[in-house]
XYZ file of C-alpha atoms in Angstrom:
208
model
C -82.782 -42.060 36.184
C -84.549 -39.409 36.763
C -84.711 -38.128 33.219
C -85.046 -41.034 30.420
C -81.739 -41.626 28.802
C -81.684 -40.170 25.356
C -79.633 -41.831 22.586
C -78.939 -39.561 18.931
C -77.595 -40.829 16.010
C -75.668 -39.167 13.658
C -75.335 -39.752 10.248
C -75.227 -43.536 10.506
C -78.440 -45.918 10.822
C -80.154 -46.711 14.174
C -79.384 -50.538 15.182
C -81.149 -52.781 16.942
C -78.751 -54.274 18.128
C -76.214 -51.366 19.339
C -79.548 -50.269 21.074
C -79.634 -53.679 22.919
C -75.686 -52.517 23.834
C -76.348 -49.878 24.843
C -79.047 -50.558 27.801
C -77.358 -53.442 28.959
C -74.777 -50.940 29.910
C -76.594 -48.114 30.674
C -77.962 -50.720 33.366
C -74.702 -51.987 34.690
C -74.070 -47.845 34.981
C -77.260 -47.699 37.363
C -76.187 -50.881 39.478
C -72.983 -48.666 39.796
C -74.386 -45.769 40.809
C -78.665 -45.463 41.534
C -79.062 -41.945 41.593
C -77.976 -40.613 38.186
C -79.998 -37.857 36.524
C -79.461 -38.090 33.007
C -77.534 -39.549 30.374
C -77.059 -38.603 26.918
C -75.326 -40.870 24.439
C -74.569 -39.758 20.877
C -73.587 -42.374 18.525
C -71.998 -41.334 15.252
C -70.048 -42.015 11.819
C -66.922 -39.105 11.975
C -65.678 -40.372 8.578
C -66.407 -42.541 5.639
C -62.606 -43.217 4.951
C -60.114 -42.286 8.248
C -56.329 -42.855 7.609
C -56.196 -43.560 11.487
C -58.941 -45.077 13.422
C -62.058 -45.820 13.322
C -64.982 -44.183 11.359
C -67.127 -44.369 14.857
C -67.531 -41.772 17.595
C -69.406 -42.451 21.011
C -69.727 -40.218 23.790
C -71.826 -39.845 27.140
C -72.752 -37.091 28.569
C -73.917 -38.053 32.215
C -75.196 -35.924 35.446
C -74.807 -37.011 38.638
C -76.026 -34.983 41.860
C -75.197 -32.560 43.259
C -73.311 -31.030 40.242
C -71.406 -33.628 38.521
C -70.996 -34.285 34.938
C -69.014 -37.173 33.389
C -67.956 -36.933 29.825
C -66.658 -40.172 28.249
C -65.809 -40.499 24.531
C -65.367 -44.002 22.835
C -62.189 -43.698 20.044
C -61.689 -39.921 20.626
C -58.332 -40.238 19.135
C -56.357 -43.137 16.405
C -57.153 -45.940 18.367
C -59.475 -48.867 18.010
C -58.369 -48.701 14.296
C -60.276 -51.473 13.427
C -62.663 -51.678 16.072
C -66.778 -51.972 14.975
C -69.667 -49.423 16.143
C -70.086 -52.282 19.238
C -66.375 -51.871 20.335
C -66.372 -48.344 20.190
C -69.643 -48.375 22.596
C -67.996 -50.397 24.754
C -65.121 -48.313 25.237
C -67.028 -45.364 26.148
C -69.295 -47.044 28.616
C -66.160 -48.254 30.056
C -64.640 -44.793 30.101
C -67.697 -43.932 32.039
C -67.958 -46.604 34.310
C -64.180 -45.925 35.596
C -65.404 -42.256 36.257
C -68.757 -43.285 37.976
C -66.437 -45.490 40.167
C -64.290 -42.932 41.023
C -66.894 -39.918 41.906
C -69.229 -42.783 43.706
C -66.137 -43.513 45.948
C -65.156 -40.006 46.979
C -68.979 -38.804 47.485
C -68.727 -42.117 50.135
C -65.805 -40.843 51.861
C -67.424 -37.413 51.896
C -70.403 -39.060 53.618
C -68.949 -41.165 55.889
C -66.614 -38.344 57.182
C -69.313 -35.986 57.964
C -70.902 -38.607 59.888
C -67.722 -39.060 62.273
C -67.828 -35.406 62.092
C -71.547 -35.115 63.459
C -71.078 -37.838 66.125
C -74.315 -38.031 67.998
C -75.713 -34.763 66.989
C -79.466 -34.402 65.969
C -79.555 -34.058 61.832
C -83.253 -34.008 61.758
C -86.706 -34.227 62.752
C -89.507 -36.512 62.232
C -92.156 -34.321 60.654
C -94.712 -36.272 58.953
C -95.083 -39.883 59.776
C -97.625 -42.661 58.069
C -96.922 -45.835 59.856
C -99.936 -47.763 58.183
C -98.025 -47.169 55.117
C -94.461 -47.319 56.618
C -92.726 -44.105 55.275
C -92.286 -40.809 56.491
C -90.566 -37.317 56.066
C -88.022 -35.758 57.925
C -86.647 -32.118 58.262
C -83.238 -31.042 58.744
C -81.782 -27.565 59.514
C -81.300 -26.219 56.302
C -85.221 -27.098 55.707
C -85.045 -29.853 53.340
C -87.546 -32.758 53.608
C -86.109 -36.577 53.027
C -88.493 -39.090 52.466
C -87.350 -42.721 54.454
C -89.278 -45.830 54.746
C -89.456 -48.251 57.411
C -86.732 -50.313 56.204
C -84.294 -47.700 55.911
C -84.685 -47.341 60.244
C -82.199 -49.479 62.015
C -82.948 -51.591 64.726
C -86.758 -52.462 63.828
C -86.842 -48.864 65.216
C -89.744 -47.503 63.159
C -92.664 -48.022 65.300
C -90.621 -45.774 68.262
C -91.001 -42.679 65.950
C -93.149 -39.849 66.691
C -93.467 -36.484 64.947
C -90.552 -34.654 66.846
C -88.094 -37.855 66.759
C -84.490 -36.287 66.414
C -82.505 -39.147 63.656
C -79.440 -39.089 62.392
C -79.365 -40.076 58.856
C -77.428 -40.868 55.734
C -79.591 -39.840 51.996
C -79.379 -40.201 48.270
C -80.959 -38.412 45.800
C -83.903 -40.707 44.445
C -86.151 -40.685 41.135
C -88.548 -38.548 43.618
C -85.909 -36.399 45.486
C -83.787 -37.038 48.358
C -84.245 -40.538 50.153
C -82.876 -41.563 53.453
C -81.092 -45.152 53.347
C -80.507 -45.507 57.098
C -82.099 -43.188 59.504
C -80.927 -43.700 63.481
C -82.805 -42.246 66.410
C -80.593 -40.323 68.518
C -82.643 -38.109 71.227
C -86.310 -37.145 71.450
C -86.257 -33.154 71.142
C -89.250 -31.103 69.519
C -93.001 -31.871 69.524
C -93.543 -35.877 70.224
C -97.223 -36.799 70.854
C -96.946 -38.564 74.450
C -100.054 -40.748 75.521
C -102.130 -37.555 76.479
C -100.513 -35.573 73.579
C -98.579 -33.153 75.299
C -95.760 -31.251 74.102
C -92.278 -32.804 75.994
C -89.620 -30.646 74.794
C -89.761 -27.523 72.341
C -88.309 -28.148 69.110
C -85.005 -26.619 68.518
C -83.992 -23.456 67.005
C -84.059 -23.302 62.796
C -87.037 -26.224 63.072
C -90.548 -24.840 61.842
C-alpha cells in the first residue's frame, strides 16, 4: 500500500491477537488487489449491554485508484448476536473482499476493452531507457511517465528498444506511481538512435 494501513481502537483494549487477524487479511486484500492506497480499519466496543447483536463494530475504509473508496462494516446491524471481536473482523474483511472483487473485475473489463478499442495504435514512447539496469520510462499523450521493467516487455523484446520506441501497454498504479505490466512494441516513430545516431522519423504530435 502505498500509505501504511492504520488500525484505531475505540474504547476497547488493543489485542494481539485481533492485530494478528487483522494483517493476515489485510494481506489476502493485497493478493486481491496490489495497488491499494490506503486502508483504515476502526475496531470498536458500540455497547456494554446490546438487546440485539453484538457489542463489536468493525469497519474499513479503503482507497483504491483512480477514485474508489470501499466502505465495509462488520455487524452494522442485529446480526452476529453472539459473534466475538474475531468474527466481527472477519465479516468486515469479507464485506470488503466481495467489493475489491467486484471493482478489480470491472476496472479489467475497462482495460481490456480499451485495448480492443486501440488496436495497433501507438500509446507511448520510449523516453528514458537503462538497459544495464533493465527498466525504463515511457510517455504517453496525455504526458504521463510509466515506469516498466524488462520483464514486463513481451517477447524477450527489451533489448529492441530505443528512446523513440512506440509500445502499446497495459499499467497499474504501483507503491511508486504508475507501472507498466506488459508493454508491446508496435512501430518505431519519434527519435530512435540508429547506428550513426540519426534521427529516423520525427516524433509525433503531443510528444515533447
Amino acid at each position: 500500500m502505498k500509505v501504511p494501513p492504520e488500525i484505531t481502537y475505540r474504547d476497547i483494549e488493543r489485542s494481539a491477537a485481533i492485530d494478528t487477524l487483522i494483517q493476515e487479511k489485510l494481506a489476502k486484500l493485497e493478493r486481491l488487489c496490489d495497488y491499494i492506497s490506503s486502508c483504515h480499519i476502526a475496531v470498536e466496543k458500540i455497547n456494554d449491554r446490546p438487546k440485539s447483536g453484538s457489542p463489536f463494530r468493525v469497519r474499513l475504509d479503503i482507497t483504491i485508484p483512480p477514485s474508489h473508496e470501499i466502505v465495509a462494516e462488520g455487524n452494522p446491524t442485529n446480526q452476529n448476536q453472539h459473534g466475538g471481536l474475531d468474527t466481527i473482523v472477519r465479516d468486515a474483511f469479507s464485506k470488503a473482499e466481495r467489493q475489491i472483487k467486484e471493482l478489480t473485475s470491472r476496472q479489467r473489463e475497462h482495460e481490456k476493452s480499451q485495448d480492443h478499442s486501440q488496436s495497433d495504435e501507438t500509446t507511448a514512447l520510449v523516453v528514458r531507457i537503462f538497459k544495464e539496469s533493465d527498466y525504463g520510462f515511457l510517455k504517453t499523450l496525455s504526458g504521463e511517465e510509466v515506469y516498466f521493467h524488462r520483464n514486463s516487455v513481451i517477447h524477450d523484446d527489451f533489448d529492441r528498444l530505443e528512446v523513440g520506441t512506440g509500445v502499446r501497454f497495459e499499467s497499474v498504479i504501483g507503491e511508486q506511481g504508475p507501472r507498466a505490466t506488459t508493454v508491446q512494441i508496435v512501430d518505431k516513430p519519434g527519435v530512435r538512435a540508429g547506428k550513426s545516431g540519426e534521427t529516423l522519423i520525427e516524433p509525433p504530435l503531443g510528444w515533447e
